[in-house]
PDB file of C-alpha atoms in Angstrom:
ATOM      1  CA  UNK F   1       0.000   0.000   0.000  1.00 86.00           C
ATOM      2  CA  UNK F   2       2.623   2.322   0.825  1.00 85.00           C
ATOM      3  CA  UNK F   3       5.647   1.730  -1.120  1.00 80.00           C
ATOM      4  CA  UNK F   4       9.195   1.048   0.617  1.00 80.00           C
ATOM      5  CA  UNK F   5      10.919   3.321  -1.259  1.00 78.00           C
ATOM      6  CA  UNK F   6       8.023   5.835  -0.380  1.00 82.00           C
ATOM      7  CA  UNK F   7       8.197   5.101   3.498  1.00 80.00           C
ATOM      8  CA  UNK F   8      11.712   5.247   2.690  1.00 81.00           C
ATOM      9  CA  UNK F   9      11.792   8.860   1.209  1.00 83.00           C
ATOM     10  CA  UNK F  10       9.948   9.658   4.112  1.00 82.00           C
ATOM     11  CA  UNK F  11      12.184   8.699   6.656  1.00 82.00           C
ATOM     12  CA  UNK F  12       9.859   5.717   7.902  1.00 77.00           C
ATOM     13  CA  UNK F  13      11.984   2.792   5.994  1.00 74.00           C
ATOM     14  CA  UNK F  14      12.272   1.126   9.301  1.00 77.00           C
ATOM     15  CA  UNK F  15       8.623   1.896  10.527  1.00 75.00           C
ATOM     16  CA  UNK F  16       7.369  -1.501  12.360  1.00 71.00           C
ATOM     17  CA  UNK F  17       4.432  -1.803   9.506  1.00 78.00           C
ATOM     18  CA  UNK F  18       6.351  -2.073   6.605  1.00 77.00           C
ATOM     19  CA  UNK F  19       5.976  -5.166   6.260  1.00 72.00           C
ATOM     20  CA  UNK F  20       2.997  -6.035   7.864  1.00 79.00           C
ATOM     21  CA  UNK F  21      -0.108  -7.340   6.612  1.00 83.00           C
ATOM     22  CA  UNK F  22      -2.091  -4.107   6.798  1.00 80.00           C
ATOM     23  CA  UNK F  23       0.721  -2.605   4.701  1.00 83.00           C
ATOM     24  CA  UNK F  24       0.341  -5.124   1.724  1.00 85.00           C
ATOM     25  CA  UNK F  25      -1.653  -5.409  -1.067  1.00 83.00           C
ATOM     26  CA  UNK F  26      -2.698  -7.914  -3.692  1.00 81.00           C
ATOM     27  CA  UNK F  27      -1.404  -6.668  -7.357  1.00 79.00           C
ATOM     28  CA  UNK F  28       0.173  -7.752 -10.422  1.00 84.00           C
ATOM     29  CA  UNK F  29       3.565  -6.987 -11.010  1.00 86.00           C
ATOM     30  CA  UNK F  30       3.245  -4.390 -13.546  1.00 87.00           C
ATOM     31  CA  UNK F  31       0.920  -2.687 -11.720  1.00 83.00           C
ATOM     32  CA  UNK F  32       3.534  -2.867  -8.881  1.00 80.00           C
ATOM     33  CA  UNK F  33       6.595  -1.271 -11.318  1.00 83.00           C
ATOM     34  CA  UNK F  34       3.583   1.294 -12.573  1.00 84.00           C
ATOM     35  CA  UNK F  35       2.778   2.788  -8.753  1.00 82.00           C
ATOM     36  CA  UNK F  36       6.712   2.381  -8.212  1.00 79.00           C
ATOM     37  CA  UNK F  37       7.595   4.811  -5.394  1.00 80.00           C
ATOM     38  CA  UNK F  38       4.429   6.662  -6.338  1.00 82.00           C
ATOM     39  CA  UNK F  39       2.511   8.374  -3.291  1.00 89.00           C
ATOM     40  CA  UNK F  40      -0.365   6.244  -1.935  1.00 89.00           C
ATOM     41  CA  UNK F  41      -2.481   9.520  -1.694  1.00 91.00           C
ATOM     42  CA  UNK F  42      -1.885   9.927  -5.573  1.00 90.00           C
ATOM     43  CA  UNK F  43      -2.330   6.292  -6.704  1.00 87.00           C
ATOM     44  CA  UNK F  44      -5.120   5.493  -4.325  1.00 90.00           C
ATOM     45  CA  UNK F  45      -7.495   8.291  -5.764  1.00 92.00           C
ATOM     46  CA  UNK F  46      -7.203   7.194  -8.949  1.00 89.00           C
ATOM     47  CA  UNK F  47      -8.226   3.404  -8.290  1.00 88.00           C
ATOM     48  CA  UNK F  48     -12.304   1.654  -8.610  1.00 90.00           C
ATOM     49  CA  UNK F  49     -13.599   2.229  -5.153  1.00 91.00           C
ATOM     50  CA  UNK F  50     -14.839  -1.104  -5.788  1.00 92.00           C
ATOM     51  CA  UNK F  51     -11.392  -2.333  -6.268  1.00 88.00           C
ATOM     52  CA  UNK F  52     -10.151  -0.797  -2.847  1.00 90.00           C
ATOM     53  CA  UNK F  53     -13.146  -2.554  -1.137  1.00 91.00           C
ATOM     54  CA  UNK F  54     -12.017  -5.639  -2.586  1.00 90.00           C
ATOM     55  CA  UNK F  55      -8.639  -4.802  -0.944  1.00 90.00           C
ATOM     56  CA  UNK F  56     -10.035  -3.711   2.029  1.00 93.00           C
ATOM     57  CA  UNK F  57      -8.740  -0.607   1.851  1.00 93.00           C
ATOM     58  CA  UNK F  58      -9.850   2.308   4.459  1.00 95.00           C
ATOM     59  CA  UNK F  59     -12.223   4.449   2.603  1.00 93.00           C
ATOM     60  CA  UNK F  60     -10.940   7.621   4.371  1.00 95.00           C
ATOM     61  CA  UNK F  61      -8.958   9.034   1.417  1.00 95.00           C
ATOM     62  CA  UNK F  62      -7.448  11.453   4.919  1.00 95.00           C
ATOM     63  CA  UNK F  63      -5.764   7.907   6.199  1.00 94.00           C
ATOM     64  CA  UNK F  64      -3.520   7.771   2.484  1.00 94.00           C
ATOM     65  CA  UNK F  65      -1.157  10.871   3.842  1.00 92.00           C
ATOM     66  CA  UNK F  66       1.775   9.556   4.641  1.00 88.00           C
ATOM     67  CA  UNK F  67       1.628  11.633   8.202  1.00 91.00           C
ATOM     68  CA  UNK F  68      -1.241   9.096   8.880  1.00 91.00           C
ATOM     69  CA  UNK F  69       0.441   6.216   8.192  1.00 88.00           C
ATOM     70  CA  UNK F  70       0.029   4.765  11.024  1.00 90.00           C
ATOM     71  CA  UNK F  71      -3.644   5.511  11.366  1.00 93.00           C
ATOM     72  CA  UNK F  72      -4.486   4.085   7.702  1.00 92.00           C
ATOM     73  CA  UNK F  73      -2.330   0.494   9.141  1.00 91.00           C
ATOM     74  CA  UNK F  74      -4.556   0.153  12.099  1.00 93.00           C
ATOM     75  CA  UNK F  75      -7.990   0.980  10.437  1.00 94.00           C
ATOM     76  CA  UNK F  76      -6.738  -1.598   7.456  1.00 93.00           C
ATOM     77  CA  UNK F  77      -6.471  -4.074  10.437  1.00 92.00           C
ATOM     78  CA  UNK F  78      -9.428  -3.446  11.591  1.00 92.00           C
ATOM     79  CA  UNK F  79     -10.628  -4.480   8.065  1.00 93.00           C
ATOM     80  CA  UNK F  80      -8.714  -7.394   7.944  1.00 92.00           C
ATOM     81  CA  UNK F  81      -9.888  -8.284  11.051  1.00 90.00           C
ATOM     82  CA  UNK F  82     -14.102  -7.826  10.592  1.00 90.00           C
ATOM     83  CA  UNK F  83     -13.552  -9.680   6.845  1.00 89.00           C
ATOM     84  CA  UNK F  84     -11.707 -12.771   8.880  1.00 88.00           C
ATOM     85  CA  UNK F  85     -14.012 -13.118  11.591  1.00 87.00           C
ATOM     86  CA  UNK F  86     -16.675 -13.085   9.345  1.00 86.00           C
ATOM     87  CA  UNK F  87     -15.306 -15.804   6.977  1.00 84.00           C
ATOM     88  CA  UNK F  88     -14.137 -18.203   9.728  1.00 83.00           C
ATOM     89  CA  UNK F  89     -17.972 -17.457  10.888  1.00 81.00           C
ATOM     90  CA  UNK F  90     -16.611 -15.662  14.206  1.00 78.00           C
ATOM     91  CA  UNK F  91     -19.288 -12.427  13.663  1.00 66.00           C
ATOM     92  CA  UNK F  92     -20.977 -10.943  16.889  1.00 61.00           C
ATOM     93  CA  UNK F  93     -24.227 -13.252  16.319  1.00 60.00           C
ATOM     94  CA  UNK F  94     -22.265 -16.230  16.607  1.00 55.00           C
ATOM     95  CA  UNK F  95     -23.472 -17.850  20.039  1.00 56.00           C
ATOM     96  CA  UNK F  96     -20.517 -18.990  22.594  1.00 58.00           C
ATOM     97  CA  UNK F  97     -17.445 -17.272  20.264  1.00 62.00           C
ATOM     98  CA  UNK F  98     -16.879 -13.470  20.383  1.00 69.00           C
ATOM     99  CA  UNK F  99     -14.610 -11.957  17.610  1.00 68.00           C
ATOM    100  CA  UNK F 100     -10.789 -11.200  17.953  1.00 70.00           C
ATOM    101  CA  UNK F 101     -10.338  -7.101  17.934  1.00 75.00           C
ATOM    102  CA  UNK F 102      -7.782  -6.248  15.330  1.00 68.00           C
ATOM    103  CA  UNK F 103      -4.590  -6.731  17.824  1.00 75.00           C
ATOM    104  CA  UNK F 104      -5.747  -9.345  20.073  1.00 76.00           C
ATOM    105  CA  UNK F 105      -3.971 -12.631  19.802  1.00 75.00           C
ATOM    106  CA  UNK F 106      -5.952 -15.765  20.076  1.00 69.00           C
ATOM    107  CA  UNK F 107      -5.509 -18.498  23.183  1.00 70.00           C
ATOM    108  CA  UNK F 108      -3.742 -21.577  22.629  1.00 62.00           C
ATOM    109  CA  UNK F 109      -6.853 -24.788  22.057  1.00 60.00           C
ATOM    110  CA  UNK F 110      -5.408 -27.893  23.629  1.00 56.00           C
ATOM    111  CA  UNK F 111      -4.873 -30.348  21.088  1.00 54.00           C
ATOM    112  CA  UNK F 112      -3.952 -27.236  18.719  1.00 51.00           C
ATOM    113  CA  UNK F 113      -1.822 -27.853  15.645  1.00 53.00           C
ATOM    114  CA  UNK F 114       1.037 -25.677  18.215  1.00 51.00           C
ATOM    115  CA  UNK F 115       0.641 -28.223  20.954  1.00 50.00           C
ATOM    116  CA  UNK F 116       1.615 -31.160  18.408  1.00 50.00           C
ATOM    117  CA  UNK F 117       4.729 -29.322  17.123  1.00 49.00           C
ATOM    118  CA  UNK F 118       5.886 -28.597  20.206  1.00 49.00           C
ATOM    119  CA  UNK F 119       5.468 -32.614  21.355  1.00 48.00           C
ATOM    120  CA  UNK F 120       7.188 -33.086  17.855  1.00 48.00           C
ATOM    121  CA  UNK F 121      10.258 -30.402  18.405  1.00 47.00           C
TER     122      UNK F 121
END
């Protein structure tokens, strides 16, 4: 979403989200060499808002500055997040199994595919 060599130019090349999931997006690689170091802001206005729902990208065109970059990574999670839950049927009207918030990390199941790698290590 926000190119390296962008955060980069913008002296957040070590930023903790660069290479996080709310900071990537699914695209061909010529589309990839056409944004290039382009700035989100720029790129992003130009897309299909269908496309950027499809990529669950955070309709506030504000959250594309590159001042807000940390903003647009945590309402992208938040995206990520609500489309997840609802595919692994973990939505608020699910009886006995509340959805994860964006940062939460889940409890260990016994009998999880963790506790049998561990008894394998």
């Amino acid at each position: 979403m926000f190119p390296k060599a962008w955060l980069k130019r913008h002296a957040l090349h070590e930023h903790p989200e660069r290479d996080a999931v709310a900071n990537f997006a699914f695209l061909s690689k010529w589309d990839n060499i056409r944004i290039g170091a382009e700035d989100p802001a720029s790129y992003l206005a130009k897309a299909n808002p269908e496309v950027l729902r499809a990529q669950w990208i955070p309709p506030d065109e504000g959250l594309w500055a590159i001042e807000r970059f940390d903003e647009f990574c945590a309402a992208r999670r938040e995206l990520l997040a609500g489309v997840l839950n609802e595919m692994l049927g973990l939505g608020a009207d699910t009886p006995g199994e509340e959805p994860l918030d964006a940062d939460e990390p889940p409890e260990l199941e016994l009998g999880s595919w963790s506790d049998d790698a561990a008894l394998m290590a």
